[in-house]
Tab-separated table of C-alpha atoms and ligand atoms in Angstrom:
chain	number	residue	atom	x	y	z
A	239	MET	CA	57.761	-27.035	-0.137
A	240	GLN	CA	58.506	-23.433	-0.938
A	241	ASP	CA	55.706	-20.913	-0.974
A	242	TYR	CA	53.977	-20.524	-4.311
A	243	HIS	CA	54.641	-16.789	-4.613
A	244	ILE	CA	58.358	-17.146	-3.903
A	245	GLN	CA	58.683	-19.951	-6.392
A	246	MET	CA	56.768	-18.020	-9.047
A	247	ASP	CA	58.905	-14.912	-8.542
A	248	GLN	CA	62.059	-16.983	-8.847
A	249	HIS	CA	60.952	-18.423	-12.165
A	250	ASP	CA	59.484	-15.202	-13.535
A	251	PRO	CA	61.320	-14.269	-16.766
A	252	LEU	CA	60.126	-10.661	-16.309
A	253	SER	CA	61.201	-10.223	-12.693
A	254	ALA	CA	64.102	-7.937	-13.626
A	255	LYS	CA	61.720	-5.398	-15.209
A	256	ARG	CA	60.448	-4.370	-11.796
A	257	SER	CA	63.670	-2.511	-11.084
A	258	ALA	CA	63.154	-0.364	-14.189
A	259	PHE	CA	60.327	1.482	-12.385
A	260	TYR	CA	59.996	3.841	-9.446
A	261	PHE	CA	57.487	2.761	-6.818
A	262	PRO	CA	55.674	5.332	-4.655
A	263	GLN	CA	56.974	5.256	-1.097
A	264	HIS	CA	55.005	4.551	2.049
A	265	ASP	CA	56.684	4.564	5.481
A	266	GLY	CA	60.071	4.324	3.823
A	267	LYS	CA	59.132	1.270	1.749
A	268	ASP	CA	57.703	0.609	-1.708
A	269	ALA	CA	53.934	0.932	-1.618
A	270	LEU	CA	51.892	-2.017	-2.876
A	271	TYR	CA	50.909	-0.553	-6.233
A	272	PHE	CA	47.994	-2.082	-8.143
A	273	CYS	CA	46.847	0.918	-10.145
A	274	GLY	CA	48.657	0.290	-13.428
A	275	ASN	CA	45.229	0.274	-15.073
A	276	SER	CA	44.799	3.914	-14.094
A	277	LEU	CA	48.298	5.399	-14.081
A	278	GLY	CA	51.292	3.193	-14.741
A	279	LEU	CA	54.459	3.683	-12.679
A	280	GLN	CA	57.275	5.902	-13.834
A	281	PRO	CA	60.015	4.149	-15.808
A	282	LYS	CA	63.477	5.161	-14.624
A	283	GLY	CA	64.336	6.077	-18.212
A	284	VAL	CA	61.822	8.934	-18.300
A	285	LEU	CA	63.929	11.636	-16.719
A	286	PRO	CA	67.049	11.046	-18.895
A	287	LEU	CA	64.961	11.095	-22.075
A	288	LEU	CA	63.085	14.235	-21.033
A	289	GLU	CA	66.356	15.830	-20.070
A	290	GLN	CA	67.755	15.061	-23.518
A	291	GLU	CA	64.939	17.014	-25.162
A	292	VAL	CA	65.022	19.868	-22.666
A	293	MET	CA	68.773	20.208	-23.181
A	294	ASP	CA	68.505	19.918	-26.960
A	295	TRP	CA	65.952	22.719	-26.861
A	296	ARG	CA	68.316	24.785	-24.719
A	297	THR	CA	71.250	24.030	-27.021
A	298	TYR	CA	69.676	24.255	-30.440
A	299	GLY	CA	66.496	26.307	-30.132
A	300	VAL	CA	64.513	25.964	-33.321
A	301	GLU	CA	67.366	24.089	-34.959
A	302	GLY	CA	66.471	21.151	-32.724
A	303	HIS	CA	63.805	20.238	-35.275
A	304	PHE	CA	66.694	18.932	-37.374
A	305	HIS	CA	69.758	18.831	-35.111
A	306	ALA	CA	68.434	17.391	-31.871
A	307	LYS	CA	69.657	13.881	-31.101
A	308	ASN	CA	66.196	12.699	-32.133
A	309	PRO	CA	65.081	15.458	-34.525
A	310	TRP	CA	61.684	16.854	-33.483
A	311	PHE	CA	60.646	17.094	-37.110
A	312	SER	CA	59.953	13.357	-37.133
A	313	TYR	CA	59.792	12.785	-33.385
A	314	HIS	CA	56.338	11.140	-33.459
A	315	SER	CA	57.828	8.290	-35.467
A	316	ILE	CA	60.240	7.143	-32.726
A	317	VAL	CA	57.419	5.271	-31.009
A	318	THR	CA	55.589	3.939	-34.068
A	319	GLU	CA	57.232	0.531	-34.451
A	320	SER	CA	57.047	-0.305	-30.774
A	321	LEU	CA	53.372	0.647	-30.626
A	322	ALA	CA	52.632	-1.285	-33.817
A	323	ARG	CA	54.024	-4.475	-32.279
A	324	ILE	CA	51.923	-4.049	-29.139
A	325	VAL	CA	48.649	-3.503	-31.013
A	326	GLY	CA	49.382	-5.988	-33.810
A	327	ALA	CA	49.540	-3.527	-36.676
A	328	ASN	CA	51.741	-2.378	-39.523
A	329	PRO	CA	53.742	0.726	-38.619
A	330	SER	CA	51.816	2.661	-41.274
A	331	GLU	CA	48.616	1.944	-39.352
A	332	VAL	CA	49.734	3.588	-36.105
A	333	VAL	CA	50.427	7.132	-34.977
A	334	ALA	CA	51.077	8.701	-31.569
A	335	MET	CA	49.215	11.993	-31.322
A	336	GLN	CA	46.808	14.114	-29.279
A	337	THR	CA	44.840	12.305	-26.580
A	338	LEU	CA	42.434	9.413	-26.581
A	339	THR	CA	39.252	11.460	-26.600
A	340	ALA	CA	40.513	13.865	-29.264
A	341	ASN	CA	41.496	10.899	-31.419
A	342	LEU	CA	38.086	9.325	-30.939
A	343	HIS	CA	36.473	12.484	-32.278
A	344	LEU	CA	38.900	12.652	-35.194
A	345	ALA	CA	38.311	9.000	-36.064
A	346	MET	CA	34.539	9.451	-35.863
A	347	VAL	CA	34.736	12.376	-38.260
A	348	SER	CA	36.099	9.916	-40.799
A	349	PHE	CA	34.273	6.743	-39.823
A	350	TYR	CA	30.908	7.775	-38.427
A	351	ARG	CA	29.140	9.016	-41.523
A	352	PRO	CA	25.484	8.467	-40.836
A	353	THR	CA	22.808	8.382	-43.538
A	354	LYS	CA	19.038	8.511	-43.121
A	355	GLU	CA	18.839	4.716	-43.171
A	356	ARG	CA	22.106	3.883	-41.463
A	357	TYR	CA	22.896	6.156	-38.554
A	358	LYS	CA	22.959	4.083	-35.369
A	359	ILE	CA	25.887	3.318	-33.093
A	360	VAL	CA	26.075	0.117	-31.074
A	361	MET	CA	28.141	0.357	-27.896
A	362	GLU	CA	28.415	-1.103	-24.404
A	363	ALA	CA	26.184	0.395	-21.717
A	364	GLY	CA	28.165	2.133	-18.990
A	365	ALA	CA	31.123	2.933	-21.231
A	366	PHE	CA	33.799	5.249	-19.848
A	367	PRO	CA	32.142	8.689	-19.531
A	368	SER	CA	34.455	10.417	-22.008
A	369	ASP	CA	33.472	7.904	-24.682
A	370	GLN	CA	29.791	8.342	-23.870
A	371	TYR	CA	30.053	12.124	-24.177
A	372	ALA	CA	32.137	11.976	-27.342
A	373	ILE	CA	29.740	9.582	-29.041
A	374	GLU	CA	26.632	11.394	-27.854
A	375	SER	CA	27.972	14.724	-29.098
A	376	GLN	CA	28.954	13.255	-32.480
A	377	VAL	CA	25.436	11.918	-32.888
A	378	ARG	CA	23.973	15.346	-32.080
A	379	PHE	CA	26.486	17.029	-34.358
A	380	HIS	CA	25.065	15.032	-37.264
A	381	GLY	CA	21.516	16.027	-36.293
A	382	TYR	CA	20.392	12.779	-34.678
A	383	VAL	CA	19.018	12.133	-31.215
A	384	PRO	CA	21.195	9.991	-28.900
A	385	GLU	CA	18.185	8.151	-27.416
A	386	ASP	CA	17.308	6.936	-30.902
A	387	ALA	CA	20.722	6.670	-32.513
A	388	ILE	CA	22.711	4.992	-29.723
A	389	ILE	CA	21.985	1.361	-28.933
A	390	GLU	CA	23.563	0.366	-25.631
A	391	ILE	CA	24.125	-3.260	-24.716
A	392	ALA	CA	23.940	-3.897	-20.990
A	393	PRO	CA	24.527	-6.915	-18.787
A	394	ARG	CA	21.351	-8.950	-18.192
A	395	ALA	CA	19.299	-8.088	-15.118
A	396	GLY	CA	21.228	-8.762	-11.914
A	397	GLU	CA	24.481	-9.440	-13.802
A	398	HIS	CA	27.665	-7.395	-14.289
A	399	ILE	CA	29.149	-8.849	-17.459
A	400	ILE	CA	27.778	-8.460	-20.971
A	401	HIS	CA	26.988	-11.715	-22.748
A	402	HIS	CA	28.890	-11.972	-26.009
A	403	GLU	CA	25.818	-13.521	-27.686
A	404	ASP	CA	23.799	-10.447	-26.739
A	405	ILE	CA	26.268	-8.197	-28.552
A	406	ILE	CA	26.143	-10.309	-31.703
A	407	GLU	CA	22.361	-10.558	-31.545
A	408	VAL	CA	21.859	-6.809	-31.237
A	409	ILE	CA	24.204	-6.205	-34.174
A	410	GLN	CA	22.309	-8.739	-36.300
A	411	GLN	CA	18.905	-7.409	-35.310
A	412	ASN	CA	19.852	-3.860	-36.261
A	413	ALA	CA	21.865	-4.748	-39.346
A	414	ASP	CA	19.940	-2.327	-41.552
A	415	SER	CA	20.470	0.739	-39.421
A	416	ILE	CA	23.932	0.485	-37.812
A	417	ALA	CA	26.639	2.831	-39.057
A	418	LEU	CA	29.200	2.118	-36.337
A	419	VAL	CA	29.984	-0.518	-33.739
A	420	MET	CA	32.125	1.084	-31.037
A	421	PHE	CA	33.328	-0.949	-28.068
A	422	SER	CA	36.119	-0.869	-25.564
A	423	GLY	CA	38.681	-3.673	-25.731
A	424	VAL	CA	38.590	-4.138	-21.964
A	425	GLN	CA	35.750	-2.570	-19.978
A	426	TYR	CA	37.203	-0.071	-17.513
A	427	LEU	CA	34.820	-0.861	-14.648
A	428	SER	CA	34.201	-4.592	-14.815
A	429	GLY	CA	37.497	-5.634	-16.397
A	430	GLN	CA	35.598	-7.636	-19.031
A	431	ARG	CA	37.577	-8.224	-22.222
A	432	PHE	CA	35.411	-8.190	-25.324
A	433	ARG	CA	35.895	-10.559	-28.251
A	434	MET	CA	37.069	-7.874	-30.599
A	435	LYS	CA	37.539	-10.006	-33.692
A	436	GLU	CA	34.119	-11.607	-33.490
A	437	ILE	CA	32.395	-8.297	-32.778
A	438	THR	CA	34.191	-6.825	-35.787
A	439	ASP	CA	33.190	-9.735	-38.027
A	440	ALA	CA	29.558	-9.344	-36.976
A	441	GLY	CA	29.693	-5.570	-37.427
A	442	HIS	CA	31.174	-5.847	-40.905
A	443	LYS	CA	28.599	-8.460	-41.875
A	444	ALA	CA	25.933	-5.972	-40.840
A	445	GLY	CA	27.548	-3.340	-43.061
A	446	ALA	CA	28.945	-1.234	-40.204
A	447	ILE	CA	32.351	0.215	-39.433
A	448	CYS	CA	33.990	-1.148	-36.258
A	449	GLY	CA	36.092	0.914	-33.883
A	450	PHE	CA	37.583	0.205	-30.455
A	451	ASP	CA	38.781	2.127	-27.449
A	452	LEU	CA	41.883	0.345	-26.188
A	453	ALA	CA	42.547	2.468	-23.081
A	454	HIS	CA	42.479	-0.605	-20.826
A	455	ALA	CA	43.587	-3.081	-23.466
A	456	ILE	CA	46.895	-1.752	-24.783
A	457	GLY	CA	49.862	-3.268	-22.976
A	458	ASN	CA	47.425	-5.532	-21.149
A	459	VAL	CA	45.865	-7.978	-23.618
A	460	GLU	CA	46.576	-9.651	-26.944
A	461	LEU	CA	45.787	-7.372	-29.875
A	462	HIS	CA	45.922	-8.130	-33.605
A	463	LEU	CA	44.199	-5.056	-34.968
A	464	HIS	CA	45.384	-5.534	-38.544
A	465	ASP	CA	44.511	-9.219	-38.845
A	466	TRP	CA	41.214	-8.721	-37.054
A	467	ASN	CA	40.383	-6.198	-39.738
A	468	ILE	CA	39.414	-3.534	-37.237
A	469	ASP	CA	38.699	-0.225	-38.956
A	470	PHE	CA	40.049	2.151	-36.333
A	471	ALA	CA	41.132	2.209	-32.708
A	472	VAL	CA	42.191	4.806	-30.179
A	473	TRP	CA	44.081	4.588	-26.897
A	474	CYS	CA	45.873	6.479	-24.187
A	475	THR	CA	49.356	5.535	-23.010
A	476	TYR	CA	49.378	6.391	-19.326
A	477	LYS	CA	47.662	3.208	-18.088
A	478	TYR	CA	49.444	-0.093	-18.788
A	479	LEU	CA	51.876	1.752	-21.077
A	480	ASN	CA	53.289	3.939	-18.273
A	481	ALA	CA	53.784	7.159	-20.263
A	482	GLY	CA	52.812	9.422	-17.368
A	483	PRO	CA	49.903	11.761	-16.648
A	484	GLY	CA	48.293	13.249	-19.736
A	485	GLY	CA	50.470	10.995	-21.897
A	486	ILE	CA	50.308	11.076	-25.659
A	487	GLY	CA	47.314	9.325	-27.261
A	488	GLY	CA	47.349	6.794	-30.066
A	489	LEU	CA	45.398	6.127	-33.230
A	490	PHE	CA	45.145	3.024	-35.421
A	491	ILE	CA	43.700	3.302	-38.913
A	492	HIS	CA	43.591	0.062	-40.899
A	493	ASP	CA	45.769	0.057	-44.008
A	494	LYS	CA	42.710	-0.378	-46.196
A	495	TYR	CA	42.207	3.365	-45.614
A	496	ALA	CA	45.900	4.258	-45.911
A	497	ASN	CA	45.438	5.893	-49.256
A	498	ALA	CA	41.943	7.342	-49.109
A	499	PRO	CA	42.336	11.068	-49.699
A	500	ASP	CA	38.588	11.445	-50.181
A	501	LEU	CA	37.710	10.157	-46.738
A	502	PRO	CA	36.395	13.137	-44.771
A	503	ARG	CA	38.741	14.212	-42.040
A	504	PHE	CA	39.618	17.197	-39.912
A	505	ALA	CA	43.053	17.957	-41.241
A	506	GLY	CA	46.134	19.730	-39.925
A	507	TRP	CA	49.546	20.463	-41.364
A	508	TRP	CA	51.281	17.485	-39.720
A	509	GLY	CA	48.956	15.096	-41.541
A	510	TYR	CA	50.151	16.521	-44.844
A	511	ASP	CA	52.286	14.389	-47.132
A	512	GLU	CA	55.701	14.523	-45.487
A	513	ASN	CA	57.672	15.058	-48.660
A	514	SER	CA	55.886	18.242	-49.597
A	515	ARG	CA	54.633	19.489	-46.220
A	516	PHE	CA	57.004	22.403	-46.126
A	517	LEU	CA	56.129	23.688	-49.556
A	518	MET	CA	53.229	25.171	-47.580
A	519	LYS	CA	50.883	24.772	-50.525
A	520	LYS	CA	47.177	25.363	-50.595
A	521	GLY	CA	44.958	22.245	-50.623
A	522	PHE	CA	45.403	19.267	-48.281
A	523	THR	CA	47.210	16.127	-49.452
A	524	PRO	CA	47.125	13.515	-46.670
A	525	SER	CA	50.199	11.522	-45.870
A	526	TYR	CA	49.950	7.719	-46.309
A	527	GLY	CA	48.407	5.777	-43.447
A	528	ALA	CA	47.444	6.777	-39.933
A	529	SER	CA	49.951	9.639	-39.922
A	530	GLY	CA	47.609	11.386	-42.358
A	531	TRP	CA	45.282	12.023	-39.406
A	532	GLN	CA	47.852	14.064	-37.467
A	533	LEU	CA	47.030	17.671	-36.754
A	534	SER	CA	50.031	19.252	-35.122
A	535	ASN	CA	53.762	18.891	-34.819
A	536	ALA	CA	54.973	16.231	-32.407
A	537	GLN	CA	54.336	16.629	-28.648
A	538	VAL	CA	57.969	15.940	-27.921
A	539	PHE	CA	57.948	15.771	-24.122
A	540	GLN	CA	54.964	13.435	-23.962
A	541	ILE	CA	56.420	11.195	-26.637
A	542	ALA	CA	59.785	11.135	-24.838
A	543	SER	CA	58.230	9.716	-21.683
A	544	LEU	CA	56.327	7.121	-23.701
A	545	ARG	CA	59.591	6.193	-25.434
A	546	ALA	CA	61.150	5.426	-22.037
A	547	SER	CA	58.396	2.937	-21.277
A	548	LEU	CA	58.525	1.384	-24.739
A	549	ASP	CA	62.259	0.811	-24.249
A	550	ILE	CA	61.184	-1.611	-21.523
A	551	PHE	CA	58.365	-3.147	-23.581
A	552	ASP	CA	60.718	-3.670	-26.535
A	553	GLY	CA	62.725	-6.071	-24.380
A	554	VAL	CA	59.691	-8.124	-23.408
A	555	LYS	CA	58.176	-11.064	-25.255
A	556	LEU	CA	54.479	-10.260	-25.248
A	557	GLU	CA	53.549	-13.953	-24.821
A	558	GLU	CA	55.543	-13.961	-21.572
A	559	LEU	CA	53.862	-10.787	-20.393
A	560	PHE	CA	50.408	-12.268	-21.040
A	561	LEU	CA	51.259	-15.600	-19.423
A	562	LYS	CA	52.451	-13.796	-16.315
A	563	ARG	CA	49.345	-11.608	-16.377
A	564	ASN	CA	47.119	-14.673	-16.332
A	565	ALA	CA	49.046	-16.325	-13.506
A	566	LEU	CA	49.306	-13.171	-11.406
A	567	THR	CA	45.640	-12.253	-11.746
A	568	ALA	CA	44.543	-15.825	-11.112
A	569	TYR	CA	46.687	-15.882	-7.976
A	570	ALA	CA	45.051	-12.694	-6.670
A	571	GLU	CA	41.656	-14.155	-7.505
A	572	ARG	CA	42.446	-17.441	-5.750
A	573	LEU	CA	43.525	-15.670	-2.537
A	574	LEU	CA	40.444	-13.438	-2.534
A	575	LEU	CA	38.132	-16.378	-3.109
A	576	GLN	CA	39.836	-18.205	-0.237
A	577	LEU	CA	39.107	-15.191	1.954
A	578	LYS	CA	35.439	-15.465	0.967
A	579	VAL	CA	35.449	-19.145	1.927
A	580	ASP	CA	37.043	-18.363	5.293
A	581	MET	CA	34.832	-15.361	5.960
A	582	PRO	CA	31.600	-15.649	3.995
A	583	HIS	CA	30.156	-12.607	5.763
A	584	ILE	CA	32.479	-10.237	3.879
A	585	PRO	CA	30.171	-8.517	1.366
A	586	LEU	CA	32.626	-8.979	-1.513
A	587	GLU	CA	31.881	-10.166	-5.019
A	588	ILE	CA	34.456	-10.370	-7.821
A	589	ILE	CA	32.563	-9.251	-10.920
A	590	THR	CA	35.383	-9.655	-13.475
A	591	PRO	CA	34.978	-12.792	-15.619
A	592	LYS	CA	36.714	-15.924	-14.325
A	593	ASN	CA	37.706	-17.018	-17.815
A	594	VAL	CA	41.194	-15.661	-18.542
A	595	ASP	CA	40.271	-15.045	-22.195
A	596	GLU	CA	37.589	-12.644	-21.047
A	597	ARG	CA	39.748	-10.450	-18.854
A	598	GLY	CA	43.159	-8.820	-18.573
A	599	ALA	CA	45.107	-7.888	-15.455
A	600	GLN	CA	42.251	-6.248	-13.565
A	601	LEU	CA	39.927	-7.657	-10.934
A	602	SER	CA	36.911	-5.570	-9.994
A	603	LEU	CA	35.787	-6.148	-6.421
A	604	LEU	CA	32.231	-5.147	-5.736
A	605	PHE	CA	31.520	-4.383	-2.096
A	606	HIS	CA	27.855	-4.527	-1.188
A	607	GLU	CA	28.653	-2.301	1.790
A	608	HIS	CA	31.505	-0.395	3.449
A	609	GLY	CA	33.682	-0.474	0.333
A	610	LYS	CA	34.543	3.187	0.792
A	611	MET	CA	35.644	2.600	4.381
A	612	LEU	CA	37.777	-0.321	3.268
A	613	ILE	CA	39.553	1.588	0.539
A	614	ASP	CA	40.413	4.373	2.965
A	615	LYS	CA	42.045	1.792	5.232
A	616	LEU	CA	43.936	0.267	2.305
A	617	LEU	CA	45.235	3.592	1.053
A	618	SER	CA	46.392	4.693	4.470
A	619	ASP	CA	48.265	1.391	4.726
A	620	GLY	CA	50.150	2.062	1.481
A	621	ILE	CA	48.045	-0.317	-0.633
A	622	ILE	CA	47.264	1.609	-3.788
A	623	VAL	CA	44.146	0.357	-5.520
A	624	ASP	CA	41.339	2.534	-6.814
A	625	TRP	CA	37.727	3.234	-6.102
A	626	ARG	CA	34.958	3.654	-8.638
A	627	GLU	CA	31.589	4.906	-7.453
A	628	PRO	CA	29.328	3.592	-6.198
A	629	ASN	CA	30.913	0.396	-4.870
A	630	ILE	CA	33.853	-0.998	-6.814
A	631	ILE	CA	37.500	-1.425	-5.853
A	632	ARG	CA	39.697	-2.086	-8.859
A	633	LEU	CA	42.845	-4.142	-8.362
A	634	ALA	CA	45.279	-4.455	-11.257
A	635	PRO	CA	48.467	-6.451	-10.751
A	636	ALA	CA	50.531	-5.201	-13.707
A	637	PRO	CA	52.705	-8.063	-14.959
A	638	LEU	CA	55.507	-5.739	-16.049
A	639	TYR	CA	56.341	-4.637	-12.501
A	640	ASN	CA	54.143	-6.410	-9.979
A	641	SER	CA	55.361	-9.638	-8.401
A	642	PHE	CA	53.625	-12.666	-6.943
A	643	SER	CA	55.013	-11.538	-3.592
A	644	ASP	CA	53.165	-8.219	-4.038
A	645	VAL	CA	49.929	-10.135	-4.474
A	646	HIS	CA	50.678	-12.369	-1.498
A	647	GLU	CA	51.403	-9.360	0.705
A	648	PHE	CA	48.278	-7.628	-0.562
A	649	ALA	CA	46.085	-10.594	0.283
A	650	SER	CA	47.319	-10.935	3.836
A	651	ARG	CA	47.004	-7.219	4.604
A	652	PHE	CA	43.647	-7.072	2.861
A	653	ARG	CA	42.438	-9.909	5.085
A	654	LYS	CA	43.538	-8.004	8.183
A	655	HIS	CA	41.684	-4.860	7.069
A	656	CYS	CA	38.564	-6.879	6.283
A	657	ILE	CA	38.638	-8.418	9.772
A	658	ASP	CA	39.038	-4.916	11.261
A	659	LEU	CA	36.024	-3.703	9.346
A	660	PHE	CA	33.677	-6.667	9.200
A	661	GLY	CA	34.762	-8.722	12.245
A	662	GLU	CA	35.918	-12.342	12.281
A	663	GLN	CA	32.398	-13.693	11.871
B	727	LIG	C1	41.175	6.262	-19.405
B	727	LIG	C2	40.119	6.270	-20.442
B	727	LIG	C3	39.851	7.400	-21.216
B	727	LIG	C4	40.587	8.692	-20.967
B	727	LIG	O1	40.504	9.569	-22.035
B	727	LIG	P1	41.566	10.768	-22.174
B	727	LIG	O2	41.159	11.422	-23.421
B	727	LIG	O3	42.929	10.132	-22.202
B	727	LIG	O4	41.432	11.635	-20.963
B	727	LIG	C5	38.895	7.309	-22.204
B	727	LIG	N1	38.214	6.154	-22.421
B	727	LIG	C6	38.445	5.038	-21.684
B	727	LIG	C7	37.681	3.789	-21.962
B	727	LIG	C8	39.380	5.070	-20.659
B	727	LIG	O5	39.582	3.984	-19.915
């Protein structure tokens, strides 16, 4: 019988996508790259698209706003439909702009409007630091004290994953005082995927607004933001969406707020009604939908590199991407668990949920000791995974470009490095 990984690669409907990306090189060969959760690989279409804009700038100068191949005047809109499909939204609900953290602040200006009775924010404990700082500073900005106003939900003692029931219970218990429920879609450290729809239902029942940070969810897990009735969401595009370092951020605003000119917001000229923007009139009239939250004219170069990646995504059936994700991650998990069976003395624990509905592409490997020494060995062997203090190695086989053979190769070299470090017995 043929090896599992070879068979799976042969029957993989997405296998051709791999060649649309550049892999970092190690000793003259493609490195084993499992960091798509941190910085996705570069699509080969990036340079041609960037070149188009650089040359249009050279050729047209300011006239490029209207005469460039893709006029810069409306450049932000060339990614809208592709993004809307990936997050499960109407195009009017999505805009590419700024960066994740900036968008989180802008969304909170509109959707975190605390009152004396209702001012608390429910969030996961140990959220990505930028989210913690953004939320903490918003709370202070409104004159509240983070220790009182922020309710963090942590895993139970000795555990690494948050129980869904605990989230719902905390929301119910604090129903009178919660203004905002703010979670990530997929937790950056543990890889836990939260049940976004159910959290949103519970939050709405409690009278709160519900927002999500999709940094680790977009391009990785199933999203139906519109149907789930999520109020707002923010994301970055350089992780599973491969838009490159500092890539353009994204914002989702549910259509129920599409025409809400009275909603407080920090406005800028690009959020102004498109038809009359250039009349340069006094008094802000927001454009319909999420685009009414834009501040500035389109960040053309960042959007161009995102466009190159979305050209690849557009040709992918998302169901196939998610099926491959499940199989690829489960394969990595199976090989690592086999290693644990063979060598129980390796101080490794996989903390990511086993249930495929509660995770995406990432496995978080907790090393009770020597994790730092191990990652140094891996990196110097051209195995690119990442390290999160104090003791976690994150491994993300990205289904768009990683193969089952990558995972197979990883597991056998990982085993060798573990034997080097921890001995056979
Ligand atoms: C990656 C990530 C960020 C990064 O924010 P930027 O504004 O893009 O620098 C924020 N939040 C989460 C949860 C992340 O995973």
